[in-house]
N, CA, C and O atoms as a MOPAC input file, in Angstrom:
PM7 MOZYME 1SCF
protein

 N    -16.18200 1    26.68600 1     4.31100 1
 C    -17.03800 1    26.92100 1     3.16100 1
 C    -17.80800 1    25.63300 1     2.87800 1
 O    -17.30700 1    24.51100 1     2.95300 1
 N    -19.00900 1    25.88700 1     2.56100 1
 C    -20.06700 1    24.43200 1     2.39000 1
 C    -19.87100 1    23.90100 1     1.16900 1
 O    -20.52300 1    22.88300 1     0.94000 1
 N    -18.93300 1    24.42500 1     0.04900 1
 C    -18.53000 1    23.88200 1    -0.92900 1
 C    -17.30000 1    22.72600 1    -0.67800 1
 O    -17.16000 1    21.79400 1    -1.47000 1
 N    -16.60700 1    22.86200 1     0.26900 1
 C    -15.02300 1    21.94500 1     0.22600 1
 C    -15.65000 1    21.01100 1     1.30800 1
 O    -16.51600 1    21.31000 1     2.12900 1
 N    -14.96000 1    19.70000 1     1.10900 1
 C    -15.39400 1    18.66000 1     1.47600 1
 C    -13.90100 1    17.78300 1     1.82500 1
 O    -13.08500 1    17.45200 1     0.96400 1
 N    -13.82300 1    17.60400 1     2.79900 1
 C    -12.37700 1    16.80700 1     3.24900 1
 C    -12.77000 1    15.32100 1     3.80600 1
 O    -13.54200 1    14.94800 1     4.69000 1
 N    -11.74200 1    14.51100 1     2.73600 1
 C    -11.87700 1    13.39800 1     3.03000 1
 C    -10.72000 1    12.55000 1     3.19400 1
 O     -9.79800 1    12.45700 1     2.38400 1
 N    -10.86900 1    11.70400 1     4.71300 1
 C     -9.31600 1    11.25300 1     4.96200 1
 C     -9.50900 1     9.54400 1     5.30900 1
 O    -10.31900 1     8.90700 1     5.98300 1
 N     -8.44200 1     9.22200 1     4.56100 1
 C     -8.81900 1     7.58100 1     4.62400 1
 C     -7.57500 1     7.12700 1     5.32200 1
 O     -6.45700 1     7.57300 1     5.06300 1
 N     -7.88500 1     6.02200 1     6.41200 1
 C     -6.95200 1     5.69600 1     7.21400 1
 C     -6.43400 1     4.66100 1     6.93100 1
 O     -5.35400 1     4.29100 1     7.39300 1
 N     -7.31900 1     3.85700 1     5.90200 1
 C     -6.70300 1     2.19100 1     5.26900 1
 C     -5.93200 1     2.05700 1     4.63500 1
 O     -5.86700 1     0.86200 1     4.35100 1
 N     -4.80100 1     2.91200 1     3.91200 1
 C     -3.75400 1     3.21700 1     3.18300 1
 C     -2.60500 1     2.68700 1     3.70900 1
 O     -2.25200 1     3.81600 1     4.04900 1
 N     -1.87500 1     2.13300 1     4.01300 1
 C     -0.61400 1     2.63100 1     5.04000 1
 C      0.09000 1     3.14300 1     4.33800 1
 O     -0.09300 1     3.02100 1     3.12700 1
 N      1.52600 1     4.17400 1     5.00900 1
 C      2.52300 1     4.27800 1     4.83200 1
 C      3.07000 1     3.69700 1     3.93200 1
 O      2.87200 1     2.48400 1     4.00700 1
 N      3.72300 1     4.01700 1     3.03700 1
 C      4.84200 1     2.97300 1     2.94700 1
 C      4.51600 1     1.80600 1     1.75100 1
 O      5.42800 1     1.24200 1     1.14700 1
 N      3.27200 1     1.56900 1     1.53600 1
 C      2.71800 1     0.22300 1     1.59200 1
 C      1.53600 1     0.09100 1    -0.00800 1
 O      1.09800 1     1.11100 1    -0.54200 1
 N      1.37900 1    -0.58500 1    -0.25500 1
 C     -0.00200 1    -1.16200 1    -1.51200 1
 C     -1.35700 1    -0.80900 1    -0.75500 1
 O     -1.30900 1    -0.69600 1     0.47000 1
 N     -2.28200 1    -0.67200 1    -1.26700 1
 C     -3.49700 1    -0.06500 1    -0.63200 1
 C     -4.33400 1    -1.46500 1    -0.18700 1
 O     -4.04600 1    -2.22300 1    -1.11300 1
 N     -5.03900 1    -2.06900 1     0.54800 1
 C     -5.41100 1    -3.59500 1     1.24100 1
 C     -6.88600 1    -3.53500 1     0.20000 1
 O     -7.82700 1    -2.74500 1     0.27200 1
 N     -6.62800 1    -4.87700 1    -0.92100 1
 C     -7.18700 1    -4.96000 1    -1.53900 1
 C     -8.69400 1    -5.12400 1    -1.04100 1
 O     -9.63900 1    -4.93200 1    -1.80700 1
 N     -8.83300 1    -5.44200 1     0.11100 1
 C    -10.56800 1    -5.53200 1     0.51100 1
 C    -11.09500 1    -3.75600 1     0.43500 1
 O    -12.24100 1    -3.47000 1     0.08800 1
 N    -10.20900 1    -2.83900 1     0.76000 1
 C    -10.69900 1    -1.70700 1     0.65200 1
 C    -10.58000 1    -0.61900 1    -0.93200 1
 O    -10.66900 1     0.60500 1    -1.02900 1
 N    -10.41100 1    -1.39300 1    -1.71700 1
 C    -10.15500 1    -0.86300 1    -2.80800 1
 C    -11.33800 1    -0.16900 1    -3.21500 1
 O    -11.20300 1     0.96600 1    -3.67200 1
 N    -12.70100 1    -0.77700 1    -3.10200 1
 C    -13.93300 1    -0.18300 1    -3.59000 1
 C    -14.28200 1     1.41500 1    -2.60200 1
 O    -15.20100 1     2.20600 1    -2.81800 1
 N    -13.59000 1     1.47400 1    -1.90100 1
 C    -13.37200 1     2.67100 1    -0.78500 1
 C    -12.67200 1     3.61300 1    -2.10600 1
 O    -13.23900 1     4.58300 1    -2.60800 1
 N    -11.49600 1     3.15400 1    -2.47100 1
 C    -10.63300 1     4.12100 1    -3.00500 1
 C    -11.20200 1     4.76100 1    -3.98600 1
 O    -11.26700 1     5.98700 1    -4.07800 1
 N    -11.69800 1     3.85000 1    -4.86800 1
 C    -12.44000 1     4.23800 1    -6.33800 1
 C    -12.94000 1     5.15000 1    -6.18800 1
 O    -12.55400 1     6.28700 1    -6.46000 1
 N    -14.54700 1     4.57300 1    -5.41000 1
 C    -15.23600 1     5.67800 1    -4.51900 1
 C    -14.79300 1     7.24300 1    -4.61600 1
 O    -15.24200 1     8.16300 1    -5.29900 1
 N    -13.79300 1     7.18800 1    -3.71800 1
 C    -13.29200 1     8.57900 1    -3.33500 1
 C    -12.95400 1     9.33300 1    -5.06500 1
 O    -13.28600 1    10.47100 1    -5.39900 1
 N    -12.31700 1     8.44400 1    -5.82700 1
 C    -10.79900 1     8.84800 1    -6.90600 1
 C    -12.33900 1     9.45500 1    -7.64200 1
 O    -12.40900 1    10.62200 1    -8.02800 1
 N    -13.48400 1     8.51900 1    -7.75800 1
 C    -14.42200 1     9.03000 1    -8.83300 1
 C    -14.79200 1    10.26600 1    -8.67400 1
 O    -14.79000 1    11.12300 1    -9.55800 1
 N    -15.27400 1    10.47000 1    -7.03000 1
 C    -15.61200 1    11.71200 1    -6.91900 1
 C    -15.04600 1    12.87500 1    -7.17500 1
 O    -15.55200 1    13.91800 1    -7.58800 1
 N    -13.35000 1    12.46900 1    -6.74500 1
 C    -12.35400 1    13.53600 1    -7.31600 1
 C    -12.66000 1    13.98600 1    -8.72200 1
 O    -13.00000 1    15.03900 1    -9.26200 1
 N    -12.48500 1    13.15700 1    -8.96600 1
 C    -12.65000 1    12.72200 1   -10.66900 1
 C    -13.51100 1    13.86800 1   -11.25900 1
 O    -13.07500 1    14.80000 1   -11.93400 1
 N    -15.20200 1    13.59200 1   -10.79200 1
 C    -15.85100 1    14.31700 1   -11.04500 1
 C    -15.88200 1    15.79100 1   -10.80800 1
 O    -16.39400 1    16.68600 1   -11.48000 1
 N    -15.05100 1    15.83800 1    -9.42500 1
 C    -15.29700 1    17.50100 1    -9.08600 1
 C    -14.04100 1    17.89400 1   -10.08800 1
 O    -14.40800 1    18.68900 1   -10.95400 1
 N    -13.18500 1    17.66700 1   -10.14200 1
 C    -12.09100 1    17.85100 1   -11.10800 1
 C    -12.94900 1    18.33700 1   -12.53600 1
 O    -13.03600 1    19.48600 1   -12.97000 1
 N    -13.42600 1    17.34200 1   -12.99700 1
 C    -14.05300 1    17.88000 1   -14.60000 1
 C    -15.00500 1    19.04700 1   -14.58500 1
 O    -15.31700 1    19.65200 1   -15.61100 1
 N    -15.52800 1    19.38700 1   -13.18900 1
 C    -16.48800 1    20.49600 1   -12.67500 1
 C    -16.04500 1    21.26100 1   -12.68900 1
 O    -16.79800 1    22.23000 1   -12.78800 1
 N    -14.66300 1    21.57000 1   -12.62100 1
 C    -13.71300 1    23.11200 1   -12.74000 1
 C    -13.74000 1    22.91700 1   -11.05400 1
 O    -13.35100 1    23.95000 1   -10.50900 1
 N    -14.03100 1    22.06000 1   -10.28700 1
 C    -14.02000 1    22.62700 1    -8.74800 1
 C    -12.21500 1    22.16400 1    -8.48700 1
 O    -11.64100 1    21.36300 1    -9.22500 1
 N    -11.53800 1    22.86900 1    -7.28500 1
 C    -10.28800 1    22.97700 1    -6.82500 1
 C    -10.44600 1    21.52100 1    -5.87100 1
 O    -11.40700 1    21.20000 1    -5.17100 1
 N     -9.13300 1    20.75700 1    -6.11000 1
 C     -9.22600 1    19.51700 1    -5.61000 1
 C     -7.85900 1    19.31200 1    -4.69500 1
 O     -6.96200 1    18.77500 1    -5.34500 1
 N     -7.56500 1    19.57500 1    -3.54300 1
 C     -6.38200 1    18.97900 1    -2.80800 1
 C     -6.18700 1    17.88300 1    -2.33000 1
 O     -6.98200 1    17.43400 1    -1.50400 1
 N     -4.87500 1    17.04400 1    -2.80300 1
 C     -4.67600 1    15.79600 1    -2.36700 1
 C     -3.29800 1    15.69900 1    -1.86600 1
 O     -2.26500 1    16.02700 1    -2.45000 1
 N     -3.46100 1    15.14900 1    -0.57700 1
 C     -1.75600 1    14.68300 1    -0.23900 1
 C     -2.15000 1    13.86500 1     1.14700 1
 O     -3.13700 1    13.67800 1     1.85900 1
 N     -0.49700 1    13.43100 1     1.06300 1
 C     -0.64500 1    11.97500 1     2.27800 1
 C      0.65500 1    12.41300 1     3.26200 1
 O      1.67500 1    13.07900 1     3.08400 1
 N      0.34900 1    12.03300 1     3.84900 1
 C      1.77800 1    12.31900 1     4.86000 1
 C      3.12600 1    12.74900 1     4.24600 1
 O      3.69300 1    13.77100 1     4.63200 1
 N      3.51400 1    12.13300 1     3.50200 1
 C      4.52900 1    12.14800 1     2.83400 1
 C      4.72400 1    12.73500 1     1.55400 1
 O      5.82100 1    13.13900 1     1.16900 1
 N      3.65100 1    12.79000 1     0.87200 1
 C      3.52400 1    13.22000 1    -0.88900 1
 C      4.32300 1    12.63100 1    -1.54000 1
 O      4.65500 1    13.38500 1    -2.45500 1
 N      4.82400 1    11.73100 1    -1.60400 1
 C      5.60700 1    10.39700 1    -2.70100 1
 C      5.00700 1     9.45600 1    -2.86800 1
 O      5.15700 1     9.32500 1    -4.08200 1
 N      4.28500 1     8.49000 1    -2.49900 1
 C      3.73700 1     7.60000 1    -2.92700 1
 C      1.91600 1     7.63000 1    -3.32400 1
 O      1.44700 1     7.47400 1    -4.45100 1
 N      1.19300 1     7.85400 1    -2.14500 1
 C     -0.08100 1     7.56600 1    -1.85000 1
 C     -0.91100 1     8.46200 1    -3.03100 1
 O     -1.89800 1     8.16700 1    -3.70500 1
 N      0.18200 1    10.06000 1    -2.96800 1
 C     -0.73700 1    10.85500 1    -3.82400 1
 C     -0.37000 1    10.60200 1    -5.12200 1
 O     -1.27500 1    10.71300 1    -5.94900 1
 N      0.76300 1    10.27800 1    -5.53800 1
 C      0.94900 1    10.44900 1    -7.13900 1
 C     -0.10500 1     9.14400 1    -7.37600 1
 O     -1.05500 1     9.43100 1    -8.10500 1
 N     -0.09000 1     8.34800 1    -7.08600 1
 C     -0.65600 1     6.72700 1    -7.01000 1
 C     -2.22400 1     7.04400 1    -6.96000 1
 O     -2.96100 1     6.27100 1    -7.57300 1
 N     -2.70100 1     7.96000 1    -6.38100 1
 C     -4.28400 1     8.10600 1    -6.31100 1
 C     -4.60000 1     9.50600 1    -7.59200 1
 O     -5.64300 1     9.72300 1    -8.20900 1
 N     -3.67800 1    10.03200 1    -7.63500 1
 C     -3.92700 1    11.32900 1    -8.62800 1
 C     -3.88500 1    10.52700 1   -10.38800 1
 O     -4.37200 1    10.88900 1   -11.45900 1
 N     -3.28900 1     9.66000 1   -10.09600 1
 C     -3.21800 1     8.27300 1   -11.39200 1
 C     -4.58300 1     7.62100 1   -11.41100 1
 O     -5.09800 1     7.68200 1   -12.52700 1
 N     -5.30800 1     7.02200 1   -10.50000 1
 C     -6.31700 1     6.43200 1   -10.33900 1
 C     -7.56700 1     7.69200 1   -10.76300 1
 O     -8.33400 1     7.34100 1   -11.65900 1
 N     -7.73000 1     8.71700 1   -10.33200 1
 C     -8.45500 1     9.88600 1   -10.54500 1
 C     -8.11300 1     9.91100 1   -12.31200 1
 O     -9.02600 1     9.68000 1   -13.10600 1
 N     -7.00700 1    10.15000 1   -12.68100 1
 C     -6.24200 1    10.45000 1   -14.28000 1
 C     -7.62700 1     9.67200 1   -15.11500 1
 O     -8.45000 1    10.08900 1   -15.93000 1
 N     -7.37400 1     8.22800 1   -14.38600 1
 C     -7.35800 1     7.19200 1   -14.83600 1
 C     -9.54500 1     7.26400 1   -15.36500 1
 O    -10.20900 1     7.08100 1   -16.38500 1
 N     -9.71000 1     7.49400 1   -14.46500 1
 C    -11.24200 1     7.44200 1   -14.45000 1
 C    -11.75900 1     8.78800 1   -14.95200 1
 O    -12.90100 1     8.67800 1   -15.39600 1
 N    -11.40900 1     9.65600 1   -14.99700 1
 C    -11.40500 1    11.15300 1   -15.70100 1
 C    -11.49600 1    10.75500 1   -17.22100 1
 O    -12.30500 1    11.14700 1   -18.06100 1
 N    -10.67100 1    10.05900 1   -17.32200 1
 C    -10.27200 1     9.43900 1   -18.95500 1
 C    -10.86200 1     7.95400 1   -19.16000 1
 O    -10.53300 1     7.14300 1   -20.02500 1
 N    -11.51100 1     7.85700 1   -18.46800 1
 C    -12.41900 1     6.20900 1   -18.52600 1
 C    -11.41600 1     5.06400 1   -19.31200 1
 O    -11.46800 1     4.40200 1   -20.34900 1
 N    -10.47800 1     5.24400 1   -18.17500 1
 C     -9.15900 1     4.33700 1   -18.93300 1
 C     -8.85700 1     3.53900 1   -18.07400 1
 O     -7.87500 1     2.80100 1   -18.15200 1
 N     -9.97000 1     3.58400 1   -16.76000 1
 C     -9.20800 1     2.47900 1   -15.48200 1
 C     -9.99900 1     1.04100 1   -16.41200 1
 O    -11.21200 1     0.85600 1   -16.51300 1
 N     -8.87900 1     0.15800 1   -17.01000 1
 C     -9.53100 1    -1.17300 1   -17.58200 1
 C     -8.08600 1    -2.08000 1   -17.33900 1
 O     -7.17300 1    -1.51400 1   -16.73800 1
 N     -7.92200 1    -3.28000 1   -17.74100 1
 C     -7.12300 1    -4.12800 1   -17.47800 1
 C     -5.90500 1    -3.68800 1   -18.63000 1
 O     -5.90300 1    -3.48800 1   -19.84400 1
 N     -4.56300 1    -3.64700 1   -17.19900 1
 C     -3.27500 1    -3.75700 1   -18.54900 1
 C     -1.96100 1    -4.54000 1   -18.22100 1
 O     -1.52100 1    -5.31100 1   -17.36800 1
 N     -1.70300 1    -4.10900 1   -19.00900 1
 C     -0.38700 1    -5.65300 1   -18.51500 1
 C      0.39500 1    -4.52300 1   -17.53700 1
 O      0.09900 1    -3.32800 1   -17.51000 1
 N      1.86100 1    -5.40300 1   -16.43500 1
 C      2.30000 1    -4.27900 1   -15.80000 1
 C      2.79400 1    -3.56400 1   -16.44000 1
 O      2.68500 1    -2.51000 1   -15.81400 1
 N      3.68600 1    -3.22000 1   -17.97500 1
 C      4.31700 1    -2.42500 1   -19.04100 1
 C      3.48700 1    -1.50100 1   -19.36400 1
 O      3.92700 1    -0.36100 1   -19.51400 1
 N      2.09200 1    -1.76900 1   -19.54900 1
 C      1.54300 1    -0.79300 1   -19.99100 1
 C      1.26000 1     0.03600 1   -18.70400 1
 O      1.61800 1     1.21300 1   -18.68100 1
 N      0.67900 1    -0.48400 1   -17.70900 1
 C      0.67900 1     0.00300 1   -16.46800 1
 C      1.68300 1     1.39600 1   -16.12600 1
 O      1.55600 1     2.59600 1   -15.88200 1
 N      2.85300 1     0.26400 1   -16.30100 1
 C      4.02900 1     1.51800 1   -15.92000 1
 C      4.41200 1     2.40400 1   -16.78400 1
 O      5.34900 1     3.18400 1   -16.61700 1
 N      3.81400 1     2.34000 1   -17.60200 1
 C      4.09100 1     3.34000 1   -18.94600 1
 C      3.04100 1     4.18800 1   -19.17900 1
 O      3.17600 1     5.21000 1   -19.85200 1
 N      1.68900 1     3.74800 1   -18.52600 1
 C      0.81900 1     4.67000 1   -18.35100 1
 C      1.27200 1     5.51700 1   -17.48300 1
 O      1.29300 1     6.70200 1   -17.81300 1
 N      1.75300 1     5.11900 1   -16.14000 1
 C      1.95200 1     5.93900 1   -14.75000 1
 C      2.54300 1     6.76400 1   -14.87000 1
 O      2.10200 1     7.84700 1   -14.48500 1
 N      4.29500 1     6.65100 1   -15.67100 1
 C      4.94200 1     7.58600 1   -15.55200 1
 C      4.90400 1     8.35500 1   -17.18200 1
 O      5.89100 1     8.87400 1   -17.70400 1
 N      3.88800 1     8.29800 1   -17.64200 1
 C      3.38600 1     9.38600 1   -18.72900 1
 C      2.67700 1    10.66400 1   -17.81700 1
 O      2.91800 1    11.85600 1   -18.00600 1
 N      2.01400 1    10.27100 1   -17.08300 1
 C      0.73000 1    10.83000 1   -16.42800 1
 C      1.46400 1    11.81500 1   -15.46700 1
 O      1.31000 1    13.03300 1   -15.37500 1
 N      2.38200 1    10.91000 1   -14.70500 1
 C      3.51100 1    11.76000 1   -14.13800 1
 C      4.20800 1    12.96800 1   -14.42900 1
 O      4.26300 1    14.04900 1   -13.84200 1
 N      4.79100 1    12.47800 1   -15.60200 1
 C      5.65300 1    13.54000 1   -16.31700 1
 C      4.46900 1    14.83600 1   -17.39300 1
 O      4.76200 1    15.62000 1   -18.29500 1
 N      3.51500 1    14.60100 1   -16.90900 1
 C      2.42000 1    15.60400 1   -17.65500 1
 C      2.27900 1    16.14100 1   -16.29300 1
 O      2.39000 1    17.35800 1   -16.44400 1
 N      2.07000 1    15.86400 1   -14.89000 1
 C      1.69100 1    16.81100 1   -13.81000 1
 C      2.88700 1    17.21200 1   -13.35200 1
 O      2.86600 1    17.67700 1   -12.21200 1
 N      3.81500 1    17.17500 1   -13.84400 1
 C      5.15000 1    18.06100 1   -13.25400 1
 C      5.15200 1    19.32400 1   -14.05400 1
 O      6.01400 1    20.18000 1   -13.85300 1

């Protein structure tokens, strides 16, 4: 369908923190989510594994949906994350 659009990023690893030179990659992507998300359009995300990469990017998407990606300490950080969490379960 000329509506769905698949996009796969290989700079992630496993396992791992996302390599800060490619971060402007990630945004990128999370905004667009972002946007098709507020469009009512259907958005699938997952990583090899579905434990880390996606909850971690579905936060970053949260995050910019709600124009809340700004500077926080790590407490607030982690208290943002697993709010956001416990709302998509």
């Amino acid at each position: 369908d000329s509506n769905n659009q698949l996009v796969h990023i290989h700079t992630w690893p496993d396992g791992g923190a996302p390599h800060i030179e490619n971060t402007s990659i990630y945004l990128e992507v999370a905004a667009k989510v972002a946007e098709a998300i507020k469009n009512n359009k259907s958005v699938f995300i997952h990583c090899m594994a579905g434990l880390q990469r996606t909850p971690t990017f579905i936060v970053m998407c949260e995050l910019l949906m709600h124009q809340q990606l700004q500077v926080m300490t790590n407490d607030e950080a982690r208290d943002f994350i697993n709010k956001t969490i416990d709302q998509m379960k």
